[in-house]
Every structure is written in C-alpha cells, then in structure tokens.
Short mmCIF file of C-alpha atoms and ligand atoms in Angstrom, two decimals:
data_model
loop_
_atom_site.label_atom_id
_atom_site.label_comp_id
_atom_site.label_asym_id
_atom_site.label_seq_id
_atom_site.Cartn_x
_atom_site.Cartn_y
_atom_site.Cartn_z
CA UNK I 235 5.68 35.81 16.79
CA UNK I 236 2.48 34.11 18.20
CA UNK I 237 1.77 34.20 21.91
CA UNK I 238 -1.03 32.00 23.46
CA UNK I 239 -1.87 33.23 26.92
CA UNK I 240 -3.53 29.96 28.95
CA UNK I 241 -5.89 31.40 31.79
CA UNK I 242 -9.19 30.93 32.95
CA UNK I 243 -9.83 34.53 34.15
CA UNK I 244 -10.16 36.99 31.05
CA UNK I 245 -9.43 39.67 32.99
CA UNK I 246 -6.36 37.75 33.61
CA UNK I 247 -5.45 37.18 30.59
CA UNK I 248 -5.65 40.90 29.11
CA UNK I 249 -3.57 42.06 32.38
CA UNK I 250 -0.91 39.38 31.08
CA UNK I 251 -0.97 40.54 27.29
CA UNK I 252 -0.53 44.21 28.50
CA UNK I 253 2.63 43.07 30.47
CA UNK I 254 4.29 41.20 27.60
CA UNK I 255 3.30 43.79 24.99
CA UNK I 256 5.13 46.42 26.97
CA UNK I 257 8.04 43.86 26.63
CA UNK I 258 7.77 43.06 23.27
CA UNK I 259 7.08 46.70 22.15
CA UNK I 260 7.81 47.30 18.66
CA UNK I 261 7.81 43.81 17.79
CA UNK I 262 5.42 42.06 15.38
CA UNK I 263 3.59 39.48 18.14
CA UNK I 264 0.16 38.59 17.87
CA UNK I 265 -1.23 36.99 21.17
CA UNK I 266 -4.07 34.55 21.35
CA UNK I 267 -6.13 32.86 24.23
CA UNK I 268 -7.05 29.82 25.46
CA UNK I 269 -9.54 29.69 28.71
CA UNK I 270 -8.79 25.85 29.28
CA UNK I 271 -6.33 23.41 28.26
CA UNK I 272 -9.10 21.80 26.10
CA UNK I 273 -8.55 24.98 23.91
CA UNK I 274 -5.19 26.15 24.08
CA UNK I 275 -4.53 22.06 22.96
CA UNK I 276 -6.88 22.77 20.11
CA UNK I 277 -4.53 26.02 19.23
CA UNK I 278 -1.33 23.85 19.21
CA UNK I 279 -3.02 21.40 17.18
CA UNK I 280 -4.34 23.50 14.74
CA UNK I 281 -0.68 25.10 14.45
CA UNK I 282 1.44 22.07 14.08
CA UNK I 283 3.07 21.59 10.80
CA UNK I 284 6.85 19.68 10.65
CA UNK I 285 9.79 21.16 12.40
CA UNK I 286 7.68 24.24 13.27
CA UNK I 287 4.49 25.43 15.27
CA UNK I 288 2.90 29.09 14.60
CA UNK I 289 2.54 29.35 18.25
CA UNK I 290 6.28 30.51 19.50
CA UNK I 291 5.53 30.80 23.33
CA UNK I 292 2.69 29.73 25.99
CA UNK I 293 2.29 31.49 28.75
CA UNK I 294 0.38 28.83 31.25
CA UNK I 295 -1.68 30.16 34.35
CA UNK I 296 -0.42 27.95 37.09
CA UNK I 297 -4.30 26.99 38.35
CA UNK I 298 -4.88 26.34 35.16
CA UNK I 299 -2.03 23.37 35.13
CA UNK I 300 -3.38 22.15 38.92
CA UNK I 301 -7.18 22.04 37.78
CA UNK I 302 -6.67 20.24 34.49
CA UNK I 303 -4.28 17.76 36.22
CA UNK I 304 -1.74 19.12 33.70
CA UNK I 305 -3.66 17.73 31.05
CA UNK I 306 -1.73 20.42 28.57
CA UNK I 307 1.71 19.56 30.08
CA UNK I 308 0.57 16.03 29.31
CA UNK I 309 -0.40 16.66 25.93
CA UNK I 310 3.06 18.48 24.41
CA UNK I 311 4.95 15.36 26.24
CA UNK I 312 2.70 12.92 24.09
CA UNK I 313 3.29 15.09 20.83
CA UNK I 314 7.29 15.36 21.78
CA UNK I 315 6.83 19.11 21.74
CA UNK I 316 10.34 19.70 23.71
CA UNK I 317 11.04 23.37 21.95
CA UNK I 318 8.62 25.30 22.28
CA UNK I 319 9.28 27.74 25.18
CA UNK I 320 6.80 27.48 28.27
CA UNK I 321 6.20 30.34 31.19
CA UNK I 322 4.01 29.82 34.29
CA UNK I 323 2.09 32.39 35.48
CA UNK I 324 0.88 32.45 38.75
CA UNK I 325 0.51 33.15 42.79
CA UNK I 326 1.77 29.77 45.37
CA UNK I 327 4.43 29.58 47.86
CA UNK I 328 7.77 28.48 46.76
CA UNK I 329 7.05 24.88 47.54
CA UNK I 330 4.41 24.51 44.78
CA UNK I 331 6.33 26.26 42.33
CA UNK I 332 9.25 23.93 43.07
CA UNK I 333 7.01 21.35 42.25
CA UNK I 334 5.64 22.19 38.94
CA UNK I 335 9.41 23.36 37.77
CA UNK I 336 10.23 19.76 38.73
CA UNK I 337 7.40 18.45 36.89
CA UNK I 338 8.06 20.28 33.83
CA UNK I 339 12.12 19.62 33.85
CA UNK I 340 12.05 16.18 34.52
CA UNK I 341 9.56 15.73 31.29
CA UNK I 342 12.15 17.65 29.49
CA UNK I 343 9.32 20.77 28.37
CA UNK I 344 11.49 23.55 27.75
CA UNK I 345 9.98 25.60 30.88
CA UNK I 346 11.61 29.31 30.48
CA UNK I 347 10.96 30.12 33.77
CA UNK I 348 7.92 30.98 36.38
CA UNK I 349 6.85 34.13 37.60
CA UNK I 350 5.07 34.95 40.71
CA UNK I 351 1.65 37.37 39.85
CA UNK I 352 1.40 40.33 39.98
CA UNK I 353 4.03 40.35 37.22
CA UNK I 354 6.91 42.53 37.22
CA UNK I 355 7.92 44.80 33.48
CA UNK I 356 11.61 43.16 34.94
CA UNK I 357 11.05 39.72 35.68
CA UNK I 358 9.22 39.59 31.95
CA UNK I 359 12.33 41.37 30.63
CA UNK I 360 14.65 39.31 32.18
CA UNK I 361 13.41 36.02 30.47
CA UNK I 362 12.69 37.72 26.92
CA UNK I 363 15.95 38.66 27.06
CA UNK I 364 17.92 35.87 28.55
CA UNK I 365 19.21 37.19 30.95
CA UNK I 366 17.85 35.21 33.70
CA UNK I 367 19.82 31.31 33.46
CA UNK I 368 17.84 28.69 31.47
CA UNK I 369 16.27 26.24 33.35
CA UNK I 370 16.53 23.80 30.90
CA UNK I 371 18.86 21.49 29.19
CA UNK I 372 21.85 23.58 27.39
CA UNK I 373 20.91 22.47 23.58
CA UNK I 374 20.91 25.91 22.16
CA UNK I 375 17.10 25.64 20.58
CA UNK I 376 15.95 24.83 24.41
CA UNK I 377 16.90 28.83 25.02
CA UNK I 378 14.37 31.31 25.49
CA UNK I 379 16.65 33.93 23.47
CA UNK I 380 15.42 32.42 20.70
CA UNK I 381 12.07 33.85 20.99
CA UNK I 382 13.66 37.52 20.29
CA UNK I 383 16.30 35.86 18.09
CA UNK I 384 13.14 34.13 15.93
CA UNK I 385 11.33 37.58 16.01
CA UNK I 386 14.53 39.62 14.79
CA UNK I 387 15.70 36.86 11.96
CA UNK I 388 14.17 39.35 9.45
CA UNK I 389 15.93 42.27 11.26
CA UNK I 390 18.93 40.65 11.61
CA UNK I 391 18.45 38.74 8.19
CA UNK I 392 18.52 42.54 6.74
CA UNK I 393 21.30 43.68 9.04
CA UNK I 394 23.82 41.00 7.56
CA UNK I 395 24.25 39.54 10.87
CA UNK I 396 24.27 36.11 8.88
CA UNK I 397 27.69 34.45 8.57
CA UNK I 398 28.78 31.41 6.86
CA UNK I 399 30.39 28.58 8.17
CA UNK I 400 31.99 25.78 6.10
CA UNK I 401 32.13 22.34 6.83
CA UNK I 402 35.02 19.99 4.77
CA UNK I 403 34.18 16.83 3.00
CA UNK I 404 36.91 14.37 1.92
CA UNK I 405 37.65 11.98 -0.24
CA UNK I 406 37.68 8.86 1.82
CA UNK I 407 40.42 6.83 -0.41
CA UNK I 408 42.91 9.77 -1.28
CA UNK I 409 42.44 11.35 1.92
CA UNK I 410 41.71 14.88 0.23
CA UNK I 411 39.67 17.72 0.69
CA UNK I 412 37.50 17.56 -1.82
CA UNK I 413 34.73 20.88 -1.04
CA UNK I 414 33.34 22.36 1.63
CA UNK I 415 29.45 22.66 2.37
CA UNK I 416 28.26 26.24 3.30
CA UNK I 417 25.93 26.28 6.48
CA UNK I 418 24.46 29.77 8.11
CA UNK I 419 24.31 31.03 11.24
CA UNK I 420 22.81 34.40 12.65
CA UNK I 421 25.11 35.71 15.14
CA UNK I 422 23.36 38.67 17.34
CA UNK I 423 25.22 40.29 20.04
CA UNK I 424 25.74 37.45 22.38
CA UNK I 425 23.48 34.92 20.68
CA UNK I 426 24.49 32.21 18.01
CA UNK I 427 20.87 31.19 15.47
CA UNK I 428 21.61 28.47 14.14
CA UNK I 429 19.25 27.36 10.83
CA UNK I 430 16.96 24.47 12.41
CA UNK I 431 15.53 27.94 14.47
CA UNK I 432 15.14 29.92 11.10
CA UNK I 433 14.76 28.21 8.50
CA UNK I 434 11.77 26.98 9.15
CA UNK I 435 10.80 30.94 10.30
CA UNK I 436 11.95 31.67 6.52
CA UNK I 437 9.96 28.84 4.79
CA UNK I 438 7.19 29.57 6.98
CA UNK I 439 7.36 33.39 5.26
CA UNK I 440 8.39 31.93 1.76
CA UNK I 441 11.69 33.77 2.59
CA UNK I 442 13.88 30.96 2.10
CA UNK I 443 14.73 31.78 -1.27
CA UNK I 444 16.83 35.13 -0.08
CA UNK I 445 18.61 33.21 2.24
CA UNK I 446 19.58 31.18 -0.46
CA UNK I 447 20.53 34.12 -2.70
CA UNK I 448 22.46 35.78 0.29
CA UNK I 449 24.08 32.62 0.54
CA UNK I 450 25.23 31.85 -2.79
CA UNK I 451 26.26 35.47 -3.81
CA UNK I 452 28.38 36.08 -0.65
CA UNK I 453 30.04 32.52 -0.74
CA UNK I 454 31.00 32.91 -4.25
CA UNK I 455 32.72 36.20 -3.08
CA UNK I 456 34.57 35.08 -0.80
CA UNK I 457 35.96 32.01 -3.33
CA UNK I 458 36.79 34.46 -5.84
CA UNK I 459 38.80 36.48 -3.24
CA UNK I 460 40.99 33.58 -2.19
CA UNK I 461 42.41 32.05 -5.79
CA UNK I 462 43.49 28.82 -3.83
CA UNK I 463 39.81 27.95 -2.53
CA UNK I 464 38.85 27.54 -6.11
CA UNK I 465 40.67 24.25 -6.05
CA UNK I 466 37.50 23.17 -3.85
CA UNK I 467 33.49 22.51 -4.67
CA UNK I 468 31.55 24.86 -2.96
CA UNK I 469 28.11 23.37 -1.90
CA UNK I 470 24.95 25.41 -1.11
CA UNK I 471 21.96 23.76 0.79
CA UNK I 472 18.57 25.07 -1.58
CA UNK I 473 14.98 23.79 -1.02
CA UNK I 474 13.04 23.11 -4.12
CA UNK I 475 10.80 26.12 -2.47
CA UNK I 476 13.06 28.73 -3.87
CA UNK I 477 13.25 26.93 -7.30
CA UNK I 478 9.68 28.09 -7.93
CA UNK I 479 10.04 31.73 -7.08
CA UNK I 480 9.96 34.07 -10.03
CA UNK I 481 13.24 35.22 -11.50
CA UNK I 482 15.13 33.11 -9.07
CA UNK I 483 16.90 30.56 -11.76
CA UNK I 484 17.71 33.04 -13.76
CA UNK I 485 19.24 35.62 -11.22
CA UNK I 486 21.11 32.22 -10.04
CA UNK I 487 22.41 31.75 -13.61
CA UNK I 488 23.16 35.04 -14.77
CA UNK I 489 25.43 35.39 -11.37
CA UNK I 490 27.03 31.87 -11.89
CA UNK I 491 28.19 33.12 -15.54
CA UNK I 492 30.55 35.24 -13.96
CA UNK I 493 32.17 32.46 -11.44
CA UNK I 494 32.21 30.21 -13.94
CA UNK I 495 35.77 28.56 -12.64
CA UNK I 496 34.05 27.78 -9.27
CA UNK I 497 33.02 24.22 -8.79
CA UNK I 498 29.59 24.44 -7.23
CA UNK I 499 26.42 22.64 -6.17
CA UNK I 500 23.03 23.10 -4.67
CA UNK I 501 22.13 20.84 -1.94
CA UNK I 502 18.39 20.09 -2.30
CA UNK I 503 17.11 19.74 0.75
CA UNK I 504 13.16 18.67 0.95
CA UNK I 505 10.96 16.52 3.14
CA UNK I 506 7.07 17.63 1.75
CA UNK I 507 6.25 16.13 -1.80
CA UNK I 508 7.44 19.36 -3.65
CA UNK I 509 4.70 21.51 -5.60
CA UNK I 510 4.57 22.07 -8.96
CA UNK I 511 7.24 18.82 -9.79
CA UNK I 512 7.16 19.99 -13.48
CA UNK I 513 8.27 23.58 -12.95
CA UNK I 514 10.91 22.52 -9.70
CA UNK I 515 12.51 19.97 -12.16
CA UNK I 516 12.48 22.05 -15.16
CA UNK I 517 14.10 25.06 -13.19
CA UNK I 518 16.90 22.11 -11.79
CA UNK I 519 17.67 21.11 -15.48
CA UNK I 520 17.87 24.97 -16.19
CA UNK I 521 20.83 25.56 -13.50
CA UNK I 522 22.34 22.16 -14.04
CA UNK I 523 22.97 23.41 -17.55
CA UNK I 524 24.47 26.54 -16.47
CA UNK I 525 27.57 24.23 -14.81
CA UNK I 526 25.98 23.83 -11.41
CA UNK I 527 25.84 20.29 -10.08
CA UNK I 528 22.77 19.02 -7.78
CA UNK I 529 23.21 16.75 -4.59
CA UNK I 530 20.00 14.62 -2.94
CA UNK I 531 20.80 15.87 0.47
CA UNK I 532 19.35 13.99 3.39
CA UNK I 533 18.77 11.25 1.78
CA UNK I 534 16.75 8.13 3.36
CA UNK I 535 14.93 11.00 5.52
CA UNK I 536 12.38 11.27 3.19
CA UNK I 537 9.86 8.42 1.26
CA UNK I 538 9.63 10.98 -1.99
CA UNK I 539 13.85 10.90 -2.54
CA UNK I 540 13.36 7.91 -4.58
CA UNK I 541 11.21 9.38 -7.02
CA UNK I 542 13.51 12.59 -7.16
CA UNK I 543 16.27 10.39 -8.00
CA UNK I 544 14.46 9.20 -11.61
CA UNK I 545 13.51 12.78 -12.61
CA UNK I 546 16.54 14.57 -11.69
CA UNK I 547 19.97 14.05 -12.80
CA UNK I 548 21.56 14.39 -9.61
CA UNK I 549 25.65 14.52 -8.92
CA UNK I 550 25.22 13.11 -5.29
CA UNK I 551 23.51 11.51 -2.90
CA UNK I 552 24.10 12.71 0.69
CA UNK I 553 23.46 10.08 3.45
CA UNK I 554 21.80 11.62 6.53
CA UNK I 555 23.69 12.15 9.78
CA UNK I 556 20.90 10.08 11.37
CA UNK I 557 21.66 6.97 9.79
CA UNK I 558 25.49 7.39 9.76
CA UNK I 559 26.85 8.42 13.07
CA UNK I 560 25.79 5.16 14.97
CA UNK I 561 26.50 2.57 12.31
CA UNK I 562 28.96 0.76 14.31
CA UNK I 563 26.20 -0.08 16.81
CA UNK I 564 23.24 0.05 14.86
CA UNK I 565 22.40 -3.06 13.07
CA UNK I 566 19.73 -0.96 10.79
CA UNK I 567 21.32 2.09 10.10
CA UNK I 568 24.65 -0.16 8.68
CA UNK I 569 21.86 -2.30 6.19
CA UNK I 570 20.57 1.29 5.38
CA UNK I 571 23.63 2.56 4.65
CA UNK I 572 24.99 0.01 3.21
CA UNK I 573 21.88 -0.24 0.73
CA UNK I 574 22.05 3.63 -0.11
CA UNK I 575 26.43 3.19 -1.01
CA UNK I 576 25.11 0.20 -3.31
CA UNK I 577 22.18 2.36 -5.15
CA UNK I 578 24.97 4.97 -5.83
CA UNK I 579 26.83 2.96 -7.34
CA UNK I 580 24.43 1.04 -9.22
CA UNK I 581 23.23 4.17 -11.18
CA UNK I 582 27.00 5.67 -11.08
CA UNK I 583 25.89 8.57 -8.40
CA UNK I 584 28.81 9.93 -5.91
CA UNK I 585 27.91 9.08 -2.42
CA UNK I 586 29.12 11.57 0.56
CA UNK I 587 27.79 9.94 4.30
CA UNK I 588 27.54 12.97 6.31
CA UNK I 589 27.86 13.01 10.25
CA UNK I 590 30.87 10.78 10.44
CA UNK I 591 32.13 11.03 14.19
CA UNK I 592 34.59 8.50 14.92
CA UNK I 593 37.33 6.76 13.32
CA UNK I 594 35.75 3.81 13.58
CA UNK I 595 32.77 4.99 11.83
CA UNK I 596 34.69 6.25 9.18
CA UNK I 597 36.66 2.48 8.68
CA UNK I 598 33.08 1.32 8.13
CA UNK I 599 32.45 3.64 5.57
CA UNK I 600 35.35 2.98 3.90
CA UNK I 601 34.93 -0.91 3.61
CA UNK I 602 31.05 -0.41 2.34
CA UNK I 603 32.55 1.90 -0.47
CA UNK I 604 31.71 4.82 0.21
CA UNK I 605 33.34 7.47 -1.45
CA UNK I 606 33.00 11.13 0.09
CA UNK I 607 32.73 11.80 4.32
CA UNK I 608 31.97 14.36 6.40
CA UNK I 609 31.58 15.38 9.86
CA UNK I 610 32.88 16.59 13.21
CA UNK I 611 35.67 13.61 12.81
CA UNK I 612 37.26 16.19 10.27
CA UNK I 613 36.11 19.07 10.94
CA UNK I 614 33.21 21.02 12.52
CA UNK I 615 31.62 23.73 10.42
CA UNK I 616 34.36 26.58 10.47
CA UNK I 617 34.09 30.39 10.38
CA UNK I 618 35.81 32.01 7.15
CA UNK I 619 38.68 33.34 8.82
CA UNK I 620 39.52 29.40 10.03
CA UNK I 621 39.36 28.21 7.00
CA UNK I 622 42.81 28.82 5.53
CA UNK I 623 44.93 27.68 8.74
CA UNK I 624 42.69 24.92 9.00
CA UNK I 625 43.64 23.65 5.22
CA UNK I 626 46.99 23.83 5.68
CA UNK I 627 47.28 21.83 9.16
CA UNK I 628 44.84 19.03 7.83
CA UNK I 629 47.18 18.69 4.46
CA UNK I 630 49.78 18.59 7.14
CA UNK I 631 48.35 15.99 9.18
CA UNK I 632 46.74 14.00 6.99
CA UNK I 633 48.36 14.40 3.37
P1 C2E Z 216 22.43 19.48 6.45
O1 C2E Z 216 22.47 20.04 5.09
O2 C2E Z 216 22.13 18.03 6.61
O3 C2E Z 216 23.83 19.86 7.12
C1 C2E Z 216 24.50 19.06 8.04
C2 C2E Z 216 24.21 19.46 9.47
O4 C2E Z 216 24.81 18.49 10.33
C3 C2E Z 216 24.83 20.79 9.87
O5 C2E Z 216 24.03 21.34 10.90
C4 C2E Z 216 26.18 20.37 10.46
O6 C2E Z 216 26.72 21.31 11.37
C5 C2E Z 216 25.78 19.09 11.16
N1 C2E Z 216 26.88 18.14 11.25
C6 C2E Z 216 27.92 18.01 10.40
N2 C2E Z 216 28.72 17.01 10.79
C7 C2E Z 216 28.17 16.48 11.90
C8 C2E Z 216 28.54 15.41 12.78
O7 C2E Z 216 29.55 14.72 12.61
N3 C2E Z 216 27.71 15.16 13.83
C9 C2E Z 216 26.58 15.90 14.04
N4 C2E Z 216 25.82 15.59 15.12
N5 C2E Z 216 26.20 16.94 13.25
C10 C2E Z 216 26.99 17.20 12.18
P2 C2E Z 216 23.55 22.85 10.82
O8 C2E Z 216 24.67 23.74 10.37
O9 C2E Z 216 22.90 23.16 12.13
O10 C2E Z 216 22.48 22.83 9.68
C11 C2E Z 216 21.27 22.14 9.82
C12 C2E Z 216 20.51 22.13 8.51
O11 C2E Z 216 20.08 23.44 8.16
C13 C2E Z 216 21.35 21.67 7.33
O12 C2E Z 216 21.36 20.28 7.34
C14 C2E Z 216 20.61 22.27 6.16
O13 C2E Z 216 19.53 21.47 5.77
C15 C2E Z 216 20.07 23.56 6.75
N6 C2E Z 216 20.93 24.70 6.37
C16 C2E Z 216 22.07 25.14 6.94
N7 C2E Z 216 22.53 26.25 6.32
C17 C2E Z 216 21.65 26.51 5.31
C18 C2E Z 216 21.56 27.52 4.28
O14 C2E Z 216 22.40 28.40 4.15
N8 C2E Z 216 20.49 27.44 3.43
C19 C2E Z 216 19.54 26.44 3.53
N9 C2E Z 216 18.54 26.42 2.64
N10 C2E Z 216 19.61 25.48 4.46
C20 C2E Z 216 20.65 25.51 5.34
CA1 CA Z 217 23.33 19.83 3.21
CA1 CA Z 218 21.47 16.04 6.80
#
C-alpha cells in the first residue's frame, strides 16, 4: 500500500509517518511526501493508470488545504477521483473542521475522516480499522476498510477467504436457466471485497492469473459435487493477462480433461490493447480446442473488441451493464444495443445483455432479439449454498 503524507512542515510529516507506521505495523506500506499540493498533484498524476492509482491513501495537512485554496481537493474533483480514501490532518476549532468535512462531502471525495494534531495511536486505529462510521456515501468502495482489506487481498487471497458467487443467465424465449457466471468476493471478518477493489490490486501484481486458477479449479469442484448443476454452463471471467503466463493454458487444459462433461467458458474481460496478440490468441485457440468456449465480455466498453471479434472465434458476446440497464430511457444505449443484437446475429454469435433490471427492460430485449439475459431482475449473484433452493423456486415460478 502507498501512503502520500501532504504537509508543508517535514518535521511534520515524519511525526505523521511514525504514527501510521505504528498502525500499519507489519504491513507492506511504503509512504511518500508531498510539501505542496503542486507536488503531491504531480504524485497522483504520475500514479494514475485505469480503474487504479498506486497511491491508496492521502493524508492532507489541513493548512496545507487553506493555503493552496484547496487547489488538491480541486484537482481529484476535476480528475473524478471519488475512491481514493482522504484524511485531514490538522489543529482548528470544530467550526473549521466542520467546514472542510462539508467541503469535501458535498464534492463527493471519499474523506475517511479528520483528526485533530497531536494524533492519537487510537483515533488512527479507529479509521484503519473501520471502526469509526464512514463519513461518506455507503457504496462499499467509498469505505476506508478497504485500505486494510486492499493490503490483506494477498493474505486473505492465501487464506481462502475468497468465495464464489453465481449469477443465473436465461434464455430469454424458453424462459430457462441456461448457466451461471462465477463472480468472487473476499469475505474478511466483517468486511465483504468485492473484485472492482482487487482485481485491479491483482493485475497491478500480475496476480490475476491465480485468481483465475483458484477460480476455475474450485468452481469445477463444486459442479462435479452436485450431478444436477452439470445440466448448466459454468462461466469464468479471465483477462487475456493470464493467457500469457507460463504454463497457465496448459495447467487449464490438463485440469479441464478431467471435467470434461462440464459445459464451460472463459469470460475475456480486457479494456488495454492486449500484449503479445499472437501468443494471447494462440493460447485462446489452444483452450477452445480443449472443449472450453470463449465469451467477448463487456462488450461496446472497449474500441479494440471489434478487432478481437475477427481473430478469435468467440461463443458470445456479452453486452455491458452500462448500455443495458437504462435502455428504456436511453435513446443511445437502445441504438447501441440494438446494433450489438444485430452484429451477433449477422456473424451467428450468441448474444447475453447483462444488467437487465426491470421487466420492462427485459420486454425490450426480447423484441430486439436478443437471446440470453442477466441481471438483478433474475437473480443477484448468489452464494453456493443458495444456489440449489434458488433453482428450484425459479423453475417453480417461472417454468
Ligand atoms: P462482469 O463480468 O461484467 O460481471 C457483471 C457484474 O455486474 C458483476 O459485478 C455483477 O454482480 C453485476 N451485475 C449483474 N447484474 C447486474 C444488474 O442487473 N445491475 C447491476 N447494477 N449490476 C449487475 P461484480 O461481481 O462486482 O464483478 C465486477 C467485475 O469484476 C466483473 O464484471 C468481472 O469483470 C470482474 N470479476 C468478478 N469476479 C471475477 C473473477 O473471479 N475473475 C476475474 N478475472 N474477474 C472477475
Ligand atoms: Ca463477466
Ligand atoms: Ca460487464
């Protein structure tokens, strides 16, 4: 985890790294500084890449935010940086702090909290650890536990704490559940991950690929261990990152051989032009050979799926949630979506329109031709123990 400490006064700044180090004892934090917001801007520009900054939490000196005329606060509300955890340091009266908590809420920064100096091992404890109430909105990312939830993901990643959760997709004409798409969580002892936190941790540390090993292995289990779940695809999200690792398509294939009866696919997920095209597509044709179907998930997200969908003999297209939840007001995403069923079935591909809400979305769907849905309408991703009962009541409801 990276820390940038924002003060002025360098003695300042080592008192405040000695604070949070006690705090964050054991863990693998690096802090930085920043004397100005000129710099510490410089810092969060130089650590910007998509989805996911290396700096995980600033730590702002409160004179530093009145003498700059929060030109720093300004600057992560022009670059939409809503995530990224925020604690002010400092010495006012409660009036002034008031004030900048305002400030910061009403632009919607996800301010942690503020401490009064000198700081207190408790009150730094209390926020690390969550135990003090967020301040801001209740979206689960916006939570300062994440900061200790982001710095144990390996820990926890190696622990097993990682459960699956399966989401249904249906046929939209026959009404049937057709598969179910696996999606991870990390549970810690009070705390739910979910995988826009880690995964880009895990890609960030080229990790990805054991998640998706983890994934697969343990998902297959638990399809082999309940005979009537093999009447289902199972579908496992994959980024063309782990395609590349060494001995990765063939651990994939080798294990496949023996669950040979399950109906599976990889759900390749990827927004950067992928490296190495040649060896990613060569390593796709590999697996699809071995029985495993691939899906273009997210589609429309990205300008590169278009070119991925002449080189690679995908199964399915998967319409992004963005473009399909709001089609029944939005004029664009309908032409979109519309456009996307019509390419599927111009070059014979399955279409599935993830993030299907309402009835009345889903009436859309079905009059554009589409042929596969998902989304909380159905279902919401469901734990493994769920599963079962929830089979039976939807063939009950819906069948
Ligand atoms: P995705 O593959 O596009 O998965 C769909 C996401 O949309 C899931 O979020 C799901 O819970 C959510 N969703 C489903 N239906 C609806 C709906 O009707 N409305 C709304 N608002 N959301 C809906 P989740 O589980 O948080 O996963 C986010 C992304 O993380 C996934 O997007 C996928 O790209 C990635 N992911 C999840 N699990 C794994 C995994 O095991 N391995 C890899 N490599 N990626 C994963
Ligand atoms: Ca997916
Ligand atoms: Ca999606």
């Amino acid at each position: 985890m990276n820390v940038l400490i924002v003060d002025k006064c360098k003695f300042a700044r080592s008192i405040t790294r000695a604070k949070f180090s006690e705090v964050f004892k054991g863990l693998d934090v690096v802090f930085e500084n920043a004397e100005n917001s000129k710099s510490a801007i410089s810092s969060l520009d130089n650590t910007q890449t998509i989805g996911c900054s290396r700096i995980n939490l600033l730590i702002i000196d409160l004179s530093i935010m009145l003498d700059d005329k929060f030109t720093l606060i300004n600057y992560m509300v022009g670059v939409k940086d809503y995530f990224k955890p925020v604690i002010i340091i400092g010495l006012a009266d409660n009036c002034l702090f008031e004030f900048v908590s305002n400030n910061a809420l009403e632009l919607n920064l996800n301010l942690a909290d503020i401490i009064k100096t000198p700081l207190k091992h408790a009150d730094i404890y209390n926020i690390v650890t969550n135990k003090k109430c967020k301040l801001s909105s209740n979206k689960p990312s916006d939570n300062i536990g994440f900061i200790f939830g982001a710095t144990c993901i390996k820990e926890d990643f190696n622990k097993k704490n990682l459960c699956l959760y399966y989401q249904p997709k249906v046929d939209i004409k026959t009404k049937k559940v057709v598969g179910f798409e696996v999606l991870s969580r990390i549970k810690t002892n009070n705390n739910t991950i979910y995988p826009d936190e880690f995964i880009p941790l895990l890609e960030k540390e080229k990790q990805s690929y054991k998640l998706t090993k983890f994934v697969f292995k343990k998902a297959l289990n638990h399809w082999e261990s309940i005979p009537s779940l093999k009447d289902y695809n199972l579908s496992i999200n994959i980024s063309a990152d782990d395609l590349r690792r060494e001995g990765f398509v063939e651990e994939i294939i080798n294990h496949y051989g023996k669950h040979r009866d399950i109906d599976m696919t990889f759900e390749l997920t990827e927004y950067a032009p992928i490296e190495n095209e040649f060896l990613t597509f060569e390593s796709i044709n590999k697996i699809i050979a071995s029985g495993i179907r691939f899906s273009l998930d997210d589609f429309g997200k990205s300008y590169s799926n278009l070119k991925r969908l002449d080189s690679i003999p995908f199964d399915e297209i998967k319409i992004d949630k963005a473009f399909v939840f709001d089609i029944d007001v939005n004029r664009q995403h309908q032409a979109i979506v519309e456009a996307i069923i019509e390419l599927g079935s111009k070059l014979n591909i399955k279409v599935t329109a993830e993030g299907v809400e309402t009835h009345l979305v889903l009436d859309m769907l079905y009059k554009m031709n589409c042929q596969y849905v998902q989304g909380y309408y159905y279902s919401r991703p469901l734990s493994a123990s769920e599963l079962l009962p929830w089979i039976e009541n939807y063939n009950k409801k819906f069948q």
